């Protein structure tokens, strides 16, 4: 309910003898009056920091019955969120989420940056968060006379953000891979990664800067004593759904004539997608759309296409080579997304992904052996460390950012407005 509507309701109630109610909703929900004093200037914009310990205490109290140990593990995420259609105004929230809990837990906002572009200095952007987290790891957090230790489980973010906060080469660089030391090749105006077997990076080699070309500076995150390789896994939402699956669909629709589907085949698949629309259960957040809308599909739609509908829809229109190649990806992700199968058949999923990457260039062309395709060979190893792929997903954080955006009613002072909404 909006503040204007609530004020009108209060006005009506006060007319009917409820004079104990305030005239303004801000008094009722205790809207802070001094949000702006907590905002500080950082490189490229402004930043407001919220107390992580206070929000953690609330979360522990809320999910107390589901917390099994006194060690609280957090997944950390940050990403850009455009908030205006007429300018480059954007937010960069730093979010934390309790992990290893059997129910859904809403992410905690620990800080928000606002500017017309991302911060010029990632270390300055992350300073308050890092300093508070260092204090938390040293002192712990006390809730109802119980002391909880707080640690970082993983840093989850897409490739551009990962390179930004870790001060490493971006996904378009020659030494971009965060998991191995492969040097990319420049082919058709892009960097490709054709090899499938290379020396793996470790936390020690990252710390010692063994491959100096991979680094662009020193990250403040290293003060947190986290594994800069082992605890920064690949995010399958961006890597697989918005990366590899989207690219394959684009190649099937708009690629060269050797792999491109005919207009009749594209229309046929689209009609089939529309025909099953009414049968899609409510477990899926979105209904299927036609292939004509491919550029507007969300990650969850690519996931649905990869794991469910695509297996049936494209069998009759793709060549057997392309279909079997796609099937290896679909089966591998199906295994890695299951909590039990990802353990039992992890090595099989890894072999499928290796075969998929090894044959990708032969089918679609070596120029499409991108950063995303290459990193599929490292995915099963991250699953071995952290568990099934949903643990390595940014879906939860992306959903929460949209909720955050809905709290904004004007773009003039977004940090002040969000601060008020959070403390009401």
XYZ file of C-alpha atoms in Angstrom:
424
model
C 0.000 0.000 0.000
C 1.396 3.422 -0.921
C 1.940 6.196 1.606
C -0.685 8.381 -0.076
C -3.304 5.654 0.187
C -2.359 4.960 3.803
C -2.668 8.660 4.662
C -6.158 8.774 3.152
C -7.105 5.722 5.198
C -5.756 7.329 8.375
C -7.758 10.456 7.618
C -10.964 8.398 7.358
C -10.223 6.456 10.544
C -9.495 9.624 12.510
C -12.880 10.980 11.396
C -14.499 7.930 12.963
C -13.213 8.409 16.509
C -9.747 6.848 16.058
C -7.954 10.007 17.097
C -5.150 7.972 18.664
C -3.857 7.299 15.152
C -1.318 9.746 13.689
C -2.166 11.948 10.726
C 0.755 10.719 8.656
C 1.796 7.135 7.906
C 5.432 8.090 8.491
C 4.705 8.514 12.189
C 2.944 5.164 12.314
C 5.758 3.181 10.676
C 8.537 5.225 12.337
C 10.156 6.514 9.164
C 13.665 7.785 10.029
C 14.212 11.528 9.722
C 17.963 11.500 9.196
C 18.739 8.968 6.457
C 20.926 11.427 4.557
C 23.485 11.771 7.363
C 24.610 8.163 6.772
C 25.304 8.748 3.085
C 28.879 9.387 2.047
C 30.598 10.235 -1.216
C 32.613 7.517 -2.915
C 34.328 7.429 -6.295
C 31.675 8.077 -8.917
C 28.645 8.423 -6.640
C 27.251 8.015 -3.125
C 27.085 5.097 -0.717
C 25.059 4.211 2.363
C 26.021 1.366 4.678
C 23.632 -0.597 6.868
C 24.665 -2.562 9.925
C 25.210 -6.160 8.832
C 25.247 -7.368 12.440
C 21.819 -5.847 13.190
C 20.224 -7.418 10.141
C 21.930 -10.734 10.886
C 20.469 -10.768 14.388
C 16.996 -10.310 12.938
C 17.572 -13.091 10.417
C 18.875 -15.488 13.058
C 15.833 -14.808 15.224
C 13.515 -15.267 12.238
C 15.054 -18.544 11.071
C 16.177 -19.802 14.486
C 14.330 -23.135 14.182
C 16.040 -23.880 10.863
C 19.611 -22.998 11.856
C 21.408 -26.228 12.720
C 24.791 -24.964 13.945
C 26.321 -21.889 15.543
C 28.279 -21.163 12.378
C 26.467 -18.743 10.087
C 27.612 -19.009 6.478
C 26.770 -16.238 4.043
C 26.670 -15.970 0.280
C 27.604 -12.464 -0.865
C 26.431 -10.776 -4.053
C 26.581 -7.410 -5.760
C 25.450 -6.243 -9.179
C 24.192 -3.176 -11.010
C 20.487 -2.256 -11.050
C 19.274 0.441 -13.491
C 16.522 2.514 -11.873
C 15.699 5.014 -14.606
C 14.756 4.764 -18.272
C 15.806 8.326 -19.061
C 19.272 8.329 -17.480
C 22.117 6.025 -16.447
C 21.115 6.242 -12.776
C 21.848 2.896 -11.140
C 22.124 1.163 -7.791
C 24.753 -1.336 -6.696
C 23.473 -3.135 -3.577
C 25.749 -5.401 -1.547
C 23.640 -8.354 -0.427
C 24.171 -11.283 1.910
C 22.098 -14.433 2.226
C 22.089 -17.207 4.805
C 23.014 -20.515 3.232
C 22.782 -24.181 4.246
C 19.245 -23.591 5.521
C 16.395 -25.772 4.277
C 13.984 -22.905 3.562
C 14.127 -19.780 1.434
C 15.795 -16.865 3.206
C 15.448 -13.337 1.933
C 18.779 -11.585 1.199
C 20.066 -8.905 3.564
C 21.041 -5.503 2.170
C 24.328 -4.463 3.774
C 25.052 -1.401 1.665
C 23.949 0.415 -1.493
C 25.900 2.524 -3.964
C 24.172 5.004 -6.280
C 25.634 6.810 -9.257
C 25.397 7.406 -12.985
C 27.868 4.578 -13.528
C 29.459 1.924 -11.377
C 31.972 3.065 -8.803
C 35.395 3.985 -10.147
C 37.022 2.179 -7.237
C 35.767 -1.242 -6.142
C 37.889 -1.183 -2.986
C 36.349 2.085 -1.828
C 32.889 0.744 -2.638
C 33.499 -2.385 -0.527
C 35.454 -0.804 2.347
C 32.624 -0.460 4.892
C 31.364 -3.974 4.224
C 34.831 -5.511 4.518
C 35.691 -3.625 7.717
C 32.450 -4.625 9.415
C 32.810 -8.232 8.320
C 36.342 -8.412 9.707
C 34.988 -7.235 13.077
C 32.173 -9.785 12.890
C 34.566 -12.664 12.248
C 36.663 -11.616 15.244
C 33.865 -11.037 17.748
C 31.030 -13.186 16.433
C 27.415 -12.222 16.969
C 25.350 -12.808 20.119
C 21.648 -13.599 19.820
C 19.615 -14.680 22.867
C 22.798 -15.439 24.837
C 24.147 -17.676 22.069
C 27.315 -16.769 20.192
C 27.398 -17.377 16.450
C 30.466 -17.280 14.245
C 30.039 -15.635 10.850
C 31.915 -16.718 7.730
C 31.626 -16.205 3.991
C 30.587 -19.289 2.073
C 30.870 -17.857 -1.443
C 30.938 -14.661 -3.457
C 28.332 -15.008 -6.216
C 28.296 -12.585 -9.139
C 28.528 -12.499 -12.908
C 31.813 -12.337 -14.813
C 32.090 -8.527 -15.254
C 31.342 -7.875 -11.574
C 33.720 -10.634 -10.495
C 36.595 -9.054 -12.411
C 35.611 -5.628 -11.020
C 35.674 -6.592 -7.326
C 38.612 -9.027 -7.520
C 40.765 -6.776 -9.723
C 41.331 -9.404 -12.385
C 41.066 -9.355 -16.175
C 37.552 -9.074 -17.556
C 35.860 -11.873 -19.478
C 37.065 -10.327 -22.749
C 40.740 -10.507 -21.755
C 43.397 -13.025 -22.773
C 43.878 -14.258 -19.190
C 40.251 -13.937 -18.117
C 39.503 -17.415 -16.784
C 39.278 -17.353 -12.995
C 39.702 -21.122 -12.715
C 42.632 -21.983 -14.992
C 45.667 -20.306 -16.524
C 44.710 -20.694 -20.191
C 45.676 -17.789 -22.432
C 42.951 -16.960 -24.927
C 43.378 -16.586 -28.680
C 42.209 -13.633 -30.766
C 39.929 -14.954 -33.526
C 37.453 -12.942 -35.611
C 37.713 -9.875 -33.357
C 37.031 -11.784 -30.147
C 38.897 -13.749 -27.492
C 38.298 -17.500 -27.510
C 39.419 -20.307 -25.202
C 39.821 -23.465 -27.312
C 41.682 -25.701 -24.844
C 39.999 -27.964 -22.302
C 43.007 -29.018 -20.203
C 45.105 -26.389 -18.462
C 46.781 -25.758 -15.134
C 44.178 -24.895 -12.529
C 44.430 -21.787 -10.399
C 44.596 -22.139 -6.619
C 44.166 -19.711 -3.755
C 47.937 -19.717 -3.267
C 48.755 -18.984 -6.907
C 46.232 -16.133 -6.821
C 47.795 -14.723 -3.659
C 51.322 -15.042 -5.043
C 50.301 -13.540 -8.411
C 51.833 -16.524 -10.212
C 50.225 -15.404 -13.471
C 50.584 -11.644 -13.179
C 48.708 -11.078 -16.458
C 45.498 -12.245 -14.762
C 45.577 -9.397 -12.221
C 44.868 -5.694 -12.553
C 45.388 -4.693 -8.915
C 44.921 -5.693 -5.282
C 41.399 -6.355 -4.028
C 40.251 -5.399 -0.547
C 38.371 -8.719 -0.476
C 41.693 -10.455 0.164
C 41.586 -9.004 3.688
C 38.617 -11.272 4.410
C 40.814 -14.375 4.254
C 38.554 -16.048 1.727
C 39.726 -18.277 -1.085
C 39.904 -15.901 -4.038
C 39.587 -18.904 -6.355
C 37.851 -21.626 -4.364
C 35.199 -19.385 -2.767
C 34.275 -17.403 -5.870
C 32.399 -20.002 -7.920
C 30.882 -19.675 -11.362
C 27.292 -18.435 -11.381
C 25.248 -20.766 -13.542
C 22.427 -18.265 -14.049
C 24.679 -15.974 -16.088
C 27.061 -18.651 -17.351
C 24.604 -21.291 -18.572
C 21.169 -19.689 -18.870
C 21.989 -16.164 -20.053
C 25.299 -17.233 -21.559
C 25.572 -20.557 -23.358
C 21.867 -21.371 -23.781
C 20.987 -17.911 -25.061
C 23.903 -17.940 -27.515
C 22.935 -21.349 -28.878
C 19.365 -20.219 -29.462
C 20.604 -17.104 -31.232
C 22.823 -19.246 -33.461
C 19.918 -21.549 -34.294
C 17.756 -18.558 -35.209
C 20.258 -16.090 -36.720
C 23.492 -18.020 -37.250
C 25.058 -18.931 -40.575
C 23.090 -21.094 -42.974
C 24.850 -24.328 -41.956
C 23.323 -24.244 -38.470
C 20.398 -21.843 -38.811
C 16.870 -23.192 -38.608
C 14.480 -22.407 -41.412
C 11.713 -19.876 -40.878
C 9.183 -22.721 -40.988
C 11.053 -24.613 -38.247
C 11.291 -21.510 -36.062
C 7.565 -20.903 -36.466
C 6.877 -24.560 -35.690
C 8.831 -24.435 -32.416
C 7.125 -21.159 -31.483
C 3.690 -22.661 -32.118
C 4.530 -25.661 -29.966
C 5.692 -23.366 -27.170
C 2.415 -21.465 -27.332
C 0.394 -24.686 -27.425
C 1.812 -25.878 -24.078
C 1.504 -22.475 -22.423
C -1.739 -23.318 -20.626
C -0.279 -26.608 -19.345
C 2.791 -25.115 -17.655
C 2.361 -25.583 -13.875
C 2.589 -22.725 -11.414
C 6.004 -24.014 -10.275
C 7.403 -22.083 -13.233
C 7.446 -18.335 -12.702
C 6.953 -17.561 -16.400
C 4.994 -19.050 -19.262
C 6.750 -19.857 -22.564
C 7.137 -17.154 -25.194
C 7.852 -17.458 -28.894
C 11.366 -17.541 -30.314
C 10.680 -14.105 -31.811
C 10.950 -12.715 -28.267
C 14.286 -14.410 -27.585
C 16.083 -11.116 -26.870
C 13.575 -10.339 -24.112
C 13.630 -13.754 -22.444
C 14.651 -13.851 -18.801
C 17.164 -16.285 -17.325
C 14.404 -18.447 -15.879
C 12.920 -18.874 -19.374
C 16.232 -20.081 -20.763
C 16.489 -22.490 -17.835
C 13.022 -23.855 -18.549
C 13.868 -24.223 -22.234
C 17.166 -25.984 -21.481
C 15.890 -28.446 -18.894
C 12.289 -29.085 -19.902
C 10.669 -27.890 -23.117
C 13.669 -27.758 -25.457
C 14.410 -31.481 -25.244
C 11.101 -32.225 -26.972
C 10.543 -29.074 -29.023
C 13.720 -29.063 -31.095
C 14.278 -32.769 -31.671
C 12.480 -32.748 -35.004
C 14.045 -29.528 -36.324
C 17.718 -29.845 -35.335
C 20.195 -32.128 -37.038
C 21.109 -35.233 -35.048
C 24.630 -33.864 -34.455
C 23.361 -30.555 -33.048
C 20.623 -32.240 -31.043
C 22.937 -34.787 -29.400
C 25.410 -32.016 -28.697
C 22.711 -29.928 -27.027
C 21.450 -32.986 -25.148
C 24.858 -33.444 -23.497
C 24.555 -29.938 -22.018
C 20.954 -30.453 -20.926
C 21.681 -33.771 -19.192
C 24.823 -32.433 -17.508
C 22.989 -29.420 -16.074
C 20.060 -31.642 -15.079
C 22.507 -33.763 -13.043
C 24.297 -30.810 -11.465
C 21.054 -29.081 -10.486
C 19.829 -32.092 -8.499
C 20.986 -32.305 -4.834
C 21.575 -36.068 -5.002
C 22.528 -36.684 -8.626
C 25.184 -33.949 -8.501
C 27.093 -36.094 -6.006
C 26.508 -39.535 -7.504
C 27.046 -38.605 -11.159
C 29.340 -35.595 -10.861
C 32.133 -37.175 -12.892
C 29.668 -38.194 -15.608
C 28.309 -34.643 -15.809
C 31.881 -33.377 -16.057
C 32.636 -35.743 -18.944
C 29.479 -34.579 -20.749
C 30.483 -30.931 -20.367
C 34.026 -31.682 -21.551
C 32.600 -33.406 -24.631
C 30.203 -30.503 -25.202
C 32.990 -27.899 -25.082
C 35.396 -30.034 -27.146
C 32.859 -30.335 -29.975
C 31.381 -26.844 -29.747
C 33.904 -25.321 -32.142
C 33.428 -28.087 -34.722
C 29.669 -27.489 -34.834
C 29.296 -23.734 -34.403
C 32.771 -22.446 -35.256
C 35.853 -21.811 -33.146
C 35.032 -18.100 -32.952
C 32.164 -18.971 -30.587
C 34.360 -20.722 -27.999
C 33.765 -17.868 -25.606
C 34.527 -17.361 -21.934
C 31.118 -18.813 -21.025
C 31.529 -21.957 -23.118
C 35.029 -22.537 -21.766
C 33.975 -22.221 -18.124
C 31.515 -25.094 -18.449
C 34.487 -27.425 -17.930
C 34.967 -25.974 -14.422
C 31.326 -26.118 -13.354
C 31.253 -29.636 -11.895
C 34.268 -28.872 -9.700
C 32.428 -25.961 -8.096
C 29.441 -28.251 -7.528
C 31.722 -30.705 -5.723
C 32.758 -27.897 -3.387
C 29.450 -26.125 -2.748
C 26.679 -28.532 -3.665
C 24.075 -28.466 -6.418
C 23.834 -25.560 -8.849
C 21.068 -23.672 -7.048
C 23.663 -22.911 -4.363
C 25.737 -21.248 -7.107
C 22.912 -19.202 -8.531
C 22.185 -15.481 -8.516
C 18.453 -16.054 -9.054
C 17.628 -15.209 -5.434
C 19.616 -11.979 -5.529
C 18.242 -10.908 -8.914
C 14.691 -11.408 -7.645
C 15.422 -9.389 -4.526
C 16.860 -6.512 -6.555
C 13.573 -6.226 -8.418
C 11.761 -6.019 -5.077
C 14.224 -3.321 -4.081
C 13.470 -1.393 -7.260
C 9.726 -1.508 -6.559
C 10.297 0.325 -3.280
C 11.417 3.371 -5.256
C 8.732 5.862 -6.273
C 11.072 8.591 -7.480
C 14.664 8.635 -8.697
C 15.736 11.917 -7.123
C 17.083 10.565 -3.830
C 17.053 6.765 -4.092
C 19.422 6.087 -1.188
C 17.374 8.179 1.239
C 14.133 6.615 0.053
C 15.408 3.041 0.274
C 16.899 3.692 3.695
C 13.533 4.943 4.933
C 11.670 1.953 3.480
C 14.092 -0.513 5.062
C 13.813 0.919 8.566
C 10.048 1.391 8.593
